[in-house]
Amino acid sequence: MNRLIVSPSPHVHSGDSVKKNMYGVIIALLPALAASLYYFGLGAVVVTLTAVVSCVFFEWAIQKFLLKNESTILDGSAALTGLLLAFNIPSNLPIWIIIIGSLVAIGIGKMSFGGLGNNPFNPALVGRVFMLISFPVQMTLWPKPQTIQLEYLDATTGATPLSIMKEGLANGESVSAIMDKLPSYTELFFGNSGGSAGEIAAAALLMGLAYMLIRKIITWHIPASIIVTIAAFTGLLHLSSPDQYAGPLFHLLTGGVMLGAIFMATDYVSSPMSKKGMIIYGVGIGIITVVIRVFGAYPEGISFAILIMNGFVPLIDKYVKPKRFGELVKTAKA
Amino acid sequence: MNVVLITIISLGVLGALAAIILYFVAQKFKVFEDPRIDQVEEVLPAANCGGCGFPGCRAFAEAMVKSDDISALNCPVGGADTMKAAAEILGKEVKAADPMVAVVRCNGTCENRPRIAEYDGATSCTIASSLYGGDTGCSNGCLGLGECVDACAFNAMYMDKETGLPVIIEDNCVSCGACVDACPKNIIELRKKGPKNRRIFVSCVNTDKGAAAKKACSAACIGCKKCQKICPFDAITVENNLAYIDYNKCKLCRKCVAECPTNAIHIVNFPPPKPKVEKPAEAKAE
Amino acid sequence: MNQWSNFSKGFFKENAVFTLLLGMCPTLGVTSSAIDGLGMGLATTFVLVMSNLVVAVIKDFIPDKVRIPSFIVVIATFVTIVEMTMQAYVPALFDSLGLFIPLIVVNCLVLGRAEAFASKNKLGASVIDGLGMGLGFAMALTILGSVRELLGSGKLFGTIIYPENYGMLVFVLAPGAFIALGYLIAFINQVKKEA
Amino acid sequence: MEYVLIVISAIFVNNIVLSQFLGICPFLGVSKKISTGIGMTGAVTFVMVIATIVTFFLQKAVLEPFGVGYLQTISFILVIASLVQLVEIILKKVSPPLYQALGVFLPLITTNCAILGVAIMTIQKDFNIVESVVFAAANAIGFGLALITFAGIREQLDLMDIPKGMKGTPIALVVAGLLALAFMGFAGIV
Amino acid sequence: MAKTESTLKNMVLTLLVITGIAGTSLGFMYELTKGPIAAAKAAKQQAAIKEVVPGFDNNPGDEMYELTSKEGFALKVFPAKKGDELMGVAIESMTNKGFGGNIKIMVGLKPDGTLINYQVLEHKETPGLGTKMDDWFKADKGQQNILGKHPKTNNLTITKDGGEVDAITAATISSRAFLDAVRVAYETYSENQSSPKADNNTSVEEGGTE
Amino acid sequence: MLKTFSLGGVHPAENKFSAGQKIAVLPVPEQVSVPIAQHIGAPSEPIVKKGDEVKVGQLIAKSSGFVSANIHSPVSGKVFKIDDILDASGYKRKAIIIKTEGDEWDASIDRSEDLKTEITASPEEIIKKIGDAGIVGLGGATFPAHVKLSVPPGKTCEVLILNGVECEPYLTADHQLMIEKGDEIMVGTQILMKALKVDRAIIGIENNKPDAIKQMSELAKNYAGISIQPLKVQYPQGGEKQLIDACIGRQIPSGKLPIEVGAVVQNIGTTLAVYEAVQKNKPLFERVVTVTGKSVTKPSNFMARIGTPMNQLIEAAGGLPQDTGKVIGGGPMMGKALVSTEVPITKGSSGILIMPKEIAKRAKMEACIRCSKCVSVCPMGLSPYLLMTVSDKAVWDRAEEEKIMDCIECGSCSFTCPANRPLLDYIRLGKGKVGQIMRSRTK
Amino acid sequence: MTILILRYFCQPTRMADIDYIEHEGVVEAVSSQLIKVRIVNESACASCHAKGSCTAADLQDKLIDIYEVKGNFTVGQKVILMGRKSLAPKAVLLAYIYPIILMLLTLSGTYFTTNNELLAGGLALFILLPYYAVIYLLKDKLTRTFSFTIKHQINES
Ligand SMILES: Cc1cc2nc3c(=O)[nH]c(=O)nc-3n(C[C@H](O)[C@H](O)[C@H](O)COP(=O)(O)O)c2cc1C
Ligand SMILES: Cc1cc2nc3c(=O)[nH]c(=O)nc-3n(C[C@H](O)[C@H](O)[C@H](O)COP(=O)(O)O)c2cc1C
Ligand SMILES: Cc1cc2nc3c(=O)[nH]c(=O)nc-3n(C[C@H](O)[C@H](O)[C@H](O)COP(=O)(O)O)c2cc1C
Ligand SMILES: Cc1cc2nc3c(=O)[nH]c(=O)nc-3n(C[C@H](O)[C@H](O)[C@H](O)CO)c2cc1C
Ligand code: SF4
Ligand code: SF4
Ligand code: SF4
Ligand code: SF4
Ligand code: FES
């Protein structure tokens, strides 16, 4: 007789898979990738390829030689980490630094904890911040965006809007005076400004967000709470002293806020599990980002903010549980 | 010299103060921890496996120090040597506990026991056993998912891929009993290691009636009581269609072995058979 | 226990840093370069040896209940001596070790050895124990310092090994200290398992 | 404003554990459970504040006037060691059940570098008494923040399959390192 | 040997004896190292002065006087003389604008205010970043070098702020702060130049302690 | 917006192949095996011996406790033996095996087809009759109905909720019953209302059964106090707690019963059985079973005697398809996979689902990526990913703290998990252990 | 709006749900109204392999008095000691946090009015005396608050 398969229930599955989610995010990143290729040309190609290839390679090598377990490189998470790492660094970064960054991201940030699903911190950001602190010189030289450029290491460099703002304010210039030196909001929206390879085009990133929301890869809670918090906080500051603090739109469209809020803070592994927790997490990221940007030494703070809140995720998960059925009791009238 | 004087005075005052405070502290917080606990703990294997029935090696050490009669205590991992060493520290006597070893009481290899279904759930014997009796006709036998192997902290078990059954590596087994507790089917038993490591046991736990048992597994104990009748030492009892050999009574005469029609009785570590006719499939004698 | 193993246990088997995890603050705090690590290690060794020596001598005169404060006084005395001597003769090292010199006083390793070993053993054994544990501690600090210095600024004991531009600054800073020590301990555990 | 800066600096920017490397032993040792971490924070705060006041006294009223500043180390440690014990005695005397409750829930490990370190630092920074106390309390809170966050992560990691070689201390140190890395973002705020 | 019992008397006595011995030895040790410690400090100062204003033959420590800057810092000024000729002054200047707080430097100025050399004394900048200022501004690379420049004729601020000095890469804050300390030294010195400095010169004497 | 429950939920493909198939009466089998444990609670005690003659509807095993139920012979014939047989539990358990001879019903059973609307029995009599008839919940839980209807002192029931949701994919038994036996169900409802002393009953029906909603609404006009509540299609709407939440917006607190919020839930099939027991004196010995599956040639709804071997039903539905991988007793979400098709139908068998090999096999389990999808679908607001981990690591106190006992084993979490983690497998393991610990504590 | 947000987050968290914290202990003495249970302080140090060298550890056995006793207990029996979980924070508050706040207040109050550092410090320390006196007076109440119960250990199969 045909041997029957037995297993505990349920006997059907939604068909969702880790792979589908990861490749879904990669697809969502394609518009931003296109924008970065458009503005940074060869540099973007080199940086992206190096990061993706080395992340996947390191994951494979560590699993093969150190952990001696089954390889999971095909699930797309390493490639995604590589892609996001590439999106977070200048497109003229020397290859050897990118390789170190990938090693740190995958080796320290992910595989030391046992691989996919175990890492408390966002691997790509671990890699990025490690590089930022280790190689501050190279990590703060931003190539100027221009249509289809073919230079890589010797691309002309310029400051990011955020550092121009920070420098300007430090020199006592007023916000409006500095804004005149900067690209318009529309230009910022479509990515025509200096910055990391993948962070510049808010429009492209928002397309990715829409895609992920529709495919139900992520929920709105984290991105929305980050964006709203940043807008509200900078809005308040701006209202209190318009000459000292740039407005919300500026903060949202510059630097990595969009990339961070949409793609990095939402990383499943290092974000909270409950909706309430996600909102707390998002609000925390928003506040810390603004504090670092406005009061701290770094012009940009979202990477740090996400990492810091990653640290709090276990606490959030422990004390902020999803609403349980029957918790809010509506009993019968006695 | 002035400085030296001030130094001495201020330190002296401080010292005196500290002395007084600490004196009172010491009065209030008299805690006596027998230093022998540490010493005993030192000689214990530090496996913290719980095989002794205490939460950890330290708790066991405490128990040893505290109890007057330690004959009931035994660290299976360390064995007689450890117990002797510990007893020496305490100046107490140990009776050498009989060394034990785990045995797997199921011989439902893929050959003996045809599979009638294919399990596709979580790899856990407990989960599988809460779902159904198993993927063979025998609902008592080993499920083959290796929960016992995972439980063993001493690398003394592995799953034999051919037979689908766990195998105990006698030399590594410290008889901690973790596997016994882990198995939801109560298949593993700790038995006396026996003289020259020789022992005899019924390798089956099936309680079905003879025909059903036989149908499910060709090596099953069918409860025919032949062994019981032949045993000169009354070591064998048959209950619920299943024979059991009491290791305290068994004198290893091997009469029952040949008697068993299904070869359900296993012998371990005996020299190879002399002229005798065919031998039961000795699965785990090696 | 023979004297050699009494001495050598501090290097590997019972290394304060790698296996006992004692005195973590100086271990992490002053190892941004190999030389600082070595200096701190030696200072600690001195205190450890001297206090073990004194404790072994006076152990029988001390009532049990003031054991700890007495030991603390002894240790603190030697720490202060080290402090003053360093300040006088190696001011540069004193500056870079900073706060961590007085903190030798609370290094569990020092008090721990006095309490666990010297107060129970003979003079000779105590001194050898102190020397072994101290040098083991110094060795650990030097290794960690070397690793951090090499990775962080491309130097080893101040000699340039590769251009500083290629160094990873993190290793000179706080996070690098934790991370480097973490992997070092993992590595040593691995070696120990294989040995 | 001054005080706010002291507080922010001590908690976030120059966190006592994550950037000053003080109190690492309890940080690694008492961080397996969040609840113990919380208790530990309370105890450390209390001891740190009292120790700071007492050592401040000692410094200003004895050591400085008599010109025996070099006795700082030895006298501070003696004072602190006795103080911790004293606190225990008083608590026990005053309310045995309260003391018992504390005893069940948390350890009082306080002879660590953090206490002595903070006491010495306040003197070095030449703070006045209020500043000193605020500084001490802020450092204790900084310690607590790091400790509790860290304990949270460790509790989570406890449920995960960390590779064999990294289990235990190594992974804890790596986590501490990454936490320190994250906290570097606060650099320059004050 | 029988252990001493833990009676109150014994305890207090033991501790008294121990602290007594400790105190005595520490006191002597202090007496012993007091000199060398002071000497080490003085030597350090002397070396710094020597580096920033070489070639003097007086003891600048003896002739040290203090000036107060606009910001309220007390700056020590060490006149370095060869014979009677003022070679220049070494000024211990500082700023609180550093990345990690205060930065203290020793600046050597010619009597006319031209920068001879500098040495960084104390700082809490990030190793590898801010610490580069130790020799960054001495190196002949790009517009890094500030030696031999005159704060009056040269705009000694970083290029980003419109000046003519290249900042240390990725350590703009430290660079600004460092140049600020140089400015403080120069401004304070030059302002007091006009006023009769001879008085100051002799009034503060207790600077170099025994 | 249609009403539904407030937390979580999933929507698996419905696959109701047998919808609209008239309930066909299955021929009486040659031999039946009636397990004595087919309900929640203590197994019944056989009161017949080998060789005894029995009639259809004759009591053959007696309830052996408060929570237990009578069992009646589904056929007439001779008791062949009482022996251990493999049943749907996957284990061998005791069953009464009867060889059929003819089809002779117990005389007291009213076999006429006419509707008997007048309810003469008093509430107590109703409950007694239901108990005597061995009626247990046919919705799957097989909880003895008379126990559920005996409202404990101090509690009052305000509303009766009928479970016509049939939220499990594939199954259509209740749906078809509502179409074909609407009137009987209405009367059954009235009986239950009388037994519970309530004047309000709600029949919850999911929106994917528009014909049933329409028909029942029509009928309800003739019966006082009964209303129909159409519900959004969402699994596990049929879960008692979810259904109450969906229908009347009340949530049963953790560890409590529906009566806590003044509700009692009964399944449609149960209601019909109640009608038959009270009005027609017919004990529970047959039920509607859906036989379905992607490659089943004739997906059907059968009226089958309890104890009929499943392979007879499968034969009647066109035989076991070649590509069969799994045979499930019940629906795909909560049903039990069977080792053999020879096991008998019991009171709890709502369906037989035959799954082809290619979809029967679970995909490979991967590491949890903490995507929180399991959390958001859990209708009980639990954290399944955590419950699985703590069960795996045997951290039982944490499992208890995380309310593992609240899990209704709906399987939504395992269904959703992109990493294919067998969440529910482990949660069940944990529930078992924690339950054991909790019980030992109260002892 | 703010109120709404506050409400959203201020729902009773799960902390309160599980009320008891548990701790293993051994019955040390039994009398008519009171059972003494010895616990090994779980101060993490207890299980640290380095505790031998670490004097910071307070590895002490503690005796806890149990007043509310249900069931039979015998000396030497292993039991589970239960305290209400909310006790822990409360104990920390009473023993440490409140006095700190009191000290801070006294300190800043005195300092900013008198500008005398030593006086301020002294008073701040001194204020602890009345504080602990109050605690002492509240002895009975506290005894009731910080009471533990015990139950039999479950033998987990
Ligand atoms: C002050 C203090 C310091 C400690 N330090 C360490 C330590 O450095 N390393 C360590 O493994 N355990 C230390 N412990 C004990 C740990 O908290 C913990 O109980 C122990 O590591 C458990 O080890 P296990 O996981 O191997 O059972 C310390 C405890 C205290 C109270
Ligand atoms: C940990 C850390 C250390 C830093 N150390 C310094 C420093 O020592 N000096 C400094 O000027 N900036 C320091 N920075 C600040 C940044 O490098 C800052 O981006 C830079 O000073 C200004 O940027 P720019 O030089 O690219 O204009 C530090 C930042 C961090 C996070
Ligand atoms: C997840 C889940 C899904 C359920 N789905 C249904 C269903 O679709 N139809 C149904 O009648 N009962 C269903 N039940 C059973 C009900 O919870 C409940 O036991 C039943 O409706 C009560 O009626 P009964 O006692 O008459 O069976 C389900 C239970 C659970 C836990
Ligand atoms: C929505 C989403 C966002 C992600 N974001 C990141 C990210 O920011 N950084 C990263 O390394 N991996 C990211 N990943 C991939 C994956 O979760 C990551 O490799 C794990 O953290 C590694 O354990 C993301 C995955 C998803 C589904
Ligand atoms: S085989 Fe069983 S008894 Fe033997 S060591 Fe392993 S777990 Fe313990
Ligand atoms: S012996 Fe028991 S635990 Fe081991 S594999 Fe077989 S069923 Fe599982
Ligand atoms: S099976 Fe349990 S844990 Fe999983 S979704 Fe359903 S109720 Fe939640
Ligand atoms: S759905 Fe699966 S992968 Fe996602 S959190 Fe739950 S268990 Fe983890
Ligand atoms: S060395 Fe700092 S706390 Fe132990």
PDB file of N, CA and C and ligand atoms in Angstrom, chain A residues 133 136 140 167 297-299 304, chain C residues 173, chain D residues 184-185 187, chain E residues 99 125-127 129-131 160 168-175, ligand 2:
ATOM      1  N   ILE A 133      33.350  54.365  11.735  1.00  0.00           N
ATOM      2  CA  ILE A 133      34.230  54.738  12.829  1.00  0.00           C
ATOM      3  C   ILE A 133      35.667  54.359  12.537  1.00  0.00           C
ATOM      4  N   PRO A 136      36.919  56.945   9.009  1.00  0.00           N
ATOM      5  CA  PRO A 136      36.074  58.141   8.908  1.00  0.00           C
ATOM      6  C   PRO A 136      36.400  58.972   7.678  1.00  0.00           C
ATOM      7  N   THR A 140      33.468  59.561   4.698  1.00  0.00           N
ATOM      8  CA  THR A 140      32.760  60.841   4.660  1.00  0.00           C
ATOM      9  C   THR A 140      33.128  61.657   3.431  1.00  0.00           C
ATOM     10  N   GLU A 167      27.798  71.980   9.047  1.00  0.00           N
ATOM     11  CA  GLU A 167      28.928  72.922   9.000  1.00  0.00           C
ATOM     12  C   GLU A 167      28.428  74.353   9.065  1.00  0.00           C
ATOM     13  N   ALA A 297      27.731  64.937  17.175  1.00  0.00           N
ATOM     14  CA  ALA A 297      28.889  65.225  16.347  1.00  0.00           C
ATOM     15  C   ALA A 297      28.662  64.794  14.911  1.00  0.00           C
ATOM     16  N   TYR A 298      27.837  63.794  14.735  1.00  0.00           N
ATOM     17  CA  TYR A 298      27.643  63.282  13.393  1.00  0.00           C
ATOM     18  C   TYR A 298      26.534  64.032  12.683  1.00  0.00           C
ATOM     19  N   PRO A 299      26.745  64.283  11.396  1.00  0.00           N
ATOM     20  CA  PRO A 299      25.675  64.944  10.654  1.00  0.00           C
ATOM     21  C   PRO A 299      24.462  64.026  10.485  1.00  0.00           C
ATOM     22  N   PHE A 304      23.015  54.953  13.709  1.00  0.00           N
ATOM     23  CA  PHE A 304      23.223  54.768  15.138  1.00  0.00           C
ATOM     24  C   PHE A 304      21.894  54.565  15.843  1.00  0.00           C
TER      25      PHE A 304
ATOM     26  N   LEU C 173      39.224  52.055  20.010  1.00  0.00           N
ATOM     27  CA  LEU C 173      38.144  52.619  20.830  1.00  0.00           C
ATOM     28  C   LEU C 173      37.417  51.522  21.618  1.00  0.00           C
TER      29      LEU C 173
ATOM     30  N   MET D 184      28.261  54.957  20.387  1.00  0.00           N
ATOM     31  CA  MET D 184      29.193  55.976  19.903  1.00  0.00           C
ATOM     32  C   MET D 184      28.460  57.053  19.123  1.00  0.00           C
ATOM     33  N   GLY D 185      27.280  56.704  18.673  1.00  0.00           N
ATOM     34  CA  GLY D 185      26.497  57.694  17.953  1.00  0.00           C
ATOM     35  C   GLY D 185      26.197  58.921  18.787  1.00  0.00           C
ATOM     36  N   ALA D 187      28.196  60.441  20.488  1.00  0.00           N
ATOM     37  CA  ALA D 187      29.404  61.251  20.650  1.00  0.00           C
ATOM     38  C   ALA D 187      29.123  62.700  20.292  1.00  0.00           C
TER      39      ALA D 187
ATOM     40  N   PHE E  99      36.791  68.019  20.843  1.00  0.00           N
ATOM     41  CA  PHE E  99      35.752  67.005  20.687  1.00  0.00           C
ATOM     42  C   PHE E  99      35.472  66.313  22.013  1.00  0.00           C
ATOM     43  N   GLU E 125      40.891  63.830  22.865  1.00  0.00           N
ATOM     44  CA  GLU E 125      40.330  63.572  21.530  1.00  0.00           C
ATOM     45  C   GLU E 125      40.436  62.078  21.211  1.00  0.00           C
ATOM     46  N   THR E 126      39.737  61.731  20.155  1.00  0.00           N
ATOM     47  CA  THR E 126      39.719  60.323  19.789  1.00  0.00           C
ATOM     48  C   THR E 126      41.071  59.887  19.250  1.00  0.00           C
ATOM     49  N   PRO E 127      41.592  58.796  19.787  1.00  0.00           N
ATOM     50  CA  PRO E 127      42.853  58.308  19.260  1.00  0.00           C
ATOM     51  C   PRO E 127      42.693  58.034  17.770  1.00  0.00           C
ATOM     52  N   LEU E 129      42.112  60.042  15.465  1.00  0.00           N
ATOM     53  CA  LEU E 129      41.474  61.160  14.748  1.00  0.00           C
ATOM     54  C   LEU E 129      42.057  62.464  15.270  1.00  0.00           C
ATOM     55  N   GLY E 130      41.508  62.874  16.392  1.00  0.00           N
ATOM     56  CA  GLY E 130      41.945  64.138  16.974  1.00  0.00           C
ATOM     57  C   GLY E 130      43.416  64.103  17.353  1.00  0.00           C
ATOM     58  N   THR E 131      43.898  62.915  17.728  1.00  0.00           N
ATOM     59  CA  THR E 131      45.290  62.830  18.174  1.00  0.00           C
ATOM     60  C   THR E 131      46.264  63.182  17.075  1.00  0.00           C
ATOM     61  N   LYS E 160      37.621  75.186   5.601  1.00  0.00           N
ATOM     62  CA  LYS E 160      36.162  75.114   5.564  1.00  0.00           C
ATOM     63  C   LYS E 160      35.548  76.395   6.094  1.00  0.00           C
ATOM     64  N   ILE E 168      42.459  68.524   9.898  1.00  0.00           N
ATOM     65  CA  ILE E 168      42.729  67.096   9.930  1.00  0.00           C
ATOM     66  C   ILE E 168      41.512  66.396   9.325  1.00  0.00           C
ATOM     67  N   THR E 169      41.776  65.462   8.428  1.00  0.00           N
ATOM     68  CA  THR E 169      40.640  64.812   7.790  1.00  0.00           C
ATOM     69  C   THR E 169      39.800  64.103   8.850  1.00  0.00           C
ATOM     70  N   ALA E 170      38.531  64.346   8.760  1.00  0.00           N
ATOM     71  CA  ALA E 170      37.552  63.731   9.653  1.00  0.00           C
ATOM     72  C   ALA E 170      37.696  64.146  11.103  1.00  0.00           C
ATOM     73  N   ALA E 171      38.454  65.186  11.349  1.00  0.00           N
ATOM     74  CA  ALA E 171      38.513  65.676  12.725  1.00  0.00           C
ATOM     75  C   ALA E 171      38.470  67.194  12.708  1.00  0.00           C
ATOM     76  N   THR E 172      37.494  67.694  12.005  1.00  0.00           N
ATOM     77  CA  THR E 172      37.336  69.134  11.888  1.00  0.00           C
ATOM     78  C   THR E 172      37.217  69.804  13.248  1.00  0.00           C
ATOM     79  N   ILE E 173      36.493  69.128  14.118  1.00  0.00           N
ATOM     80  CA  ILE E 173      36.240  69.738  15.421  1.00  0.00           C
ATOM     81  C   ILE E 173      37.541  69.928  16.190  1.00  0.00           C
ATOM     82  N   SER E 174      38.351  68.870  16.179  1.00  0.00           N
ATOM     83  CA  SER E 174      39.630  68.970  16.873  1.00  0.00           C
ATOM     84  C   SER E 174      40.498  70.047  16.234  1.00  0.00           C
ATOM     85  N   SER E 175      40.475  70.094  14.914  1.00  0.00           N
ATOM     86  CA  SER E 175      41.311  71.076  14.226  1.00  0.00           C
ATOM     87  C   SER E 175      40.891  72.487  14.621  1.00  0.00           C
TER      88      SER E 175
HETATM   89  C1  LIG H   2      33.826  58.117  18.441  1.00  0.00           C
HETATM   90  C2  LIG H   2      34.052  59.373  17.708  1.00  0.00           C
HETATM   91  C3  LIG H   2      35.218  60.036  17.860  1.00  0.00           C
HETATM   92  C4  LIG H   2      35.429  61.210  17.216  1.00  0.00           C
HETATM   93  N1  LIG H   2      36.549  61.833  17.469  1.00  0.00           N
HETATM   94  C5  LIG H   2      36.754  63.015  16.915  1.00  0.00           C
HETATM   95  C6  LIG H   2      37.919  63.752  17.222  1.00  0.00           C
HETATM   96  O1  LIG H   2      38.761  63.303  18.001  1.00  0.00           O
HETATM   97  N2  LIG H   2      38.069  64.933  16.695  1.00  0.00           N
HETATM   98  C7  LIG H   2      37.160  65.448  15.848  1.00  0.00           C
HETATM   99  O2  LIG H   2      37.381  66.541  15.403  1.00  0.00           O
HETATM  100  N3  LIG H   2      36.037  64.808  15.536  1.00  0.00           N
HETATM  101  C8  LIG H   2      35.815  63.601  16.029  1.00  0.00           C
HETATM  102  N4  LIG H   2      34.680  62.907  15.735  1.00  0.00           N
HETATM  103  C9  LIG H   2      33.638  63.571  14.994  1.00  0.00           C
HETATM  104  C10 LIG H   2      33.496  63.155  13.557  1.00  0.00           C
HETATM  105  O3  LIG H   2      34.592  62.566  12.980  1.00  0.00           O
HETATM  106  C11 LIG H   2      33.005  64.346  12.765  1.00  0.00           C
HETATM  107  O4  LIG H   2      32.346  63.814  11.672  1.00  0.00           O
HETATM  108  C12 LIG H   2      34.086  65.255  12.250  1.00  0.00           C
HETATM  109  O5  LIG H   2      34.765  65.790  13.294  1.00  0.00           O
HETATM  110  C13 LIG H   2      33.510  66.367  11.459  1.00  0.00           C
HETATM  111  O6  LIG H   2      33.412  65.925  10.180  1.00  0.00           O
HETATM  112  P1  LIG H   2      34.431  66.379   9.014  1.00  0.00           P
HETATM  113  O7  LIG H   2      35.819  66.367   9.532  1.00  0.00           O
HETATM  114  O8  LIG H   2      34.227  65.383   7.952  1.00  0.00           O
HETATM  115  O9  LIG H   2      33.970  67.739   8.647  1.00  0.00           O
HETATM  116  C14 LIG H   2      34.463  61.752  16.365  1.00  0.00           C
HETATM  117  C15 LIG H   2      33.283  61.071  16.236  1.00  0.00           C
HETATM  118  C16 LIG H   2      33.075  59.912  16.889  1.00  0.00           C
HETATM  119  C17 LIG H   2      31.786  59.225  16.776  1.00  0.00           C
END
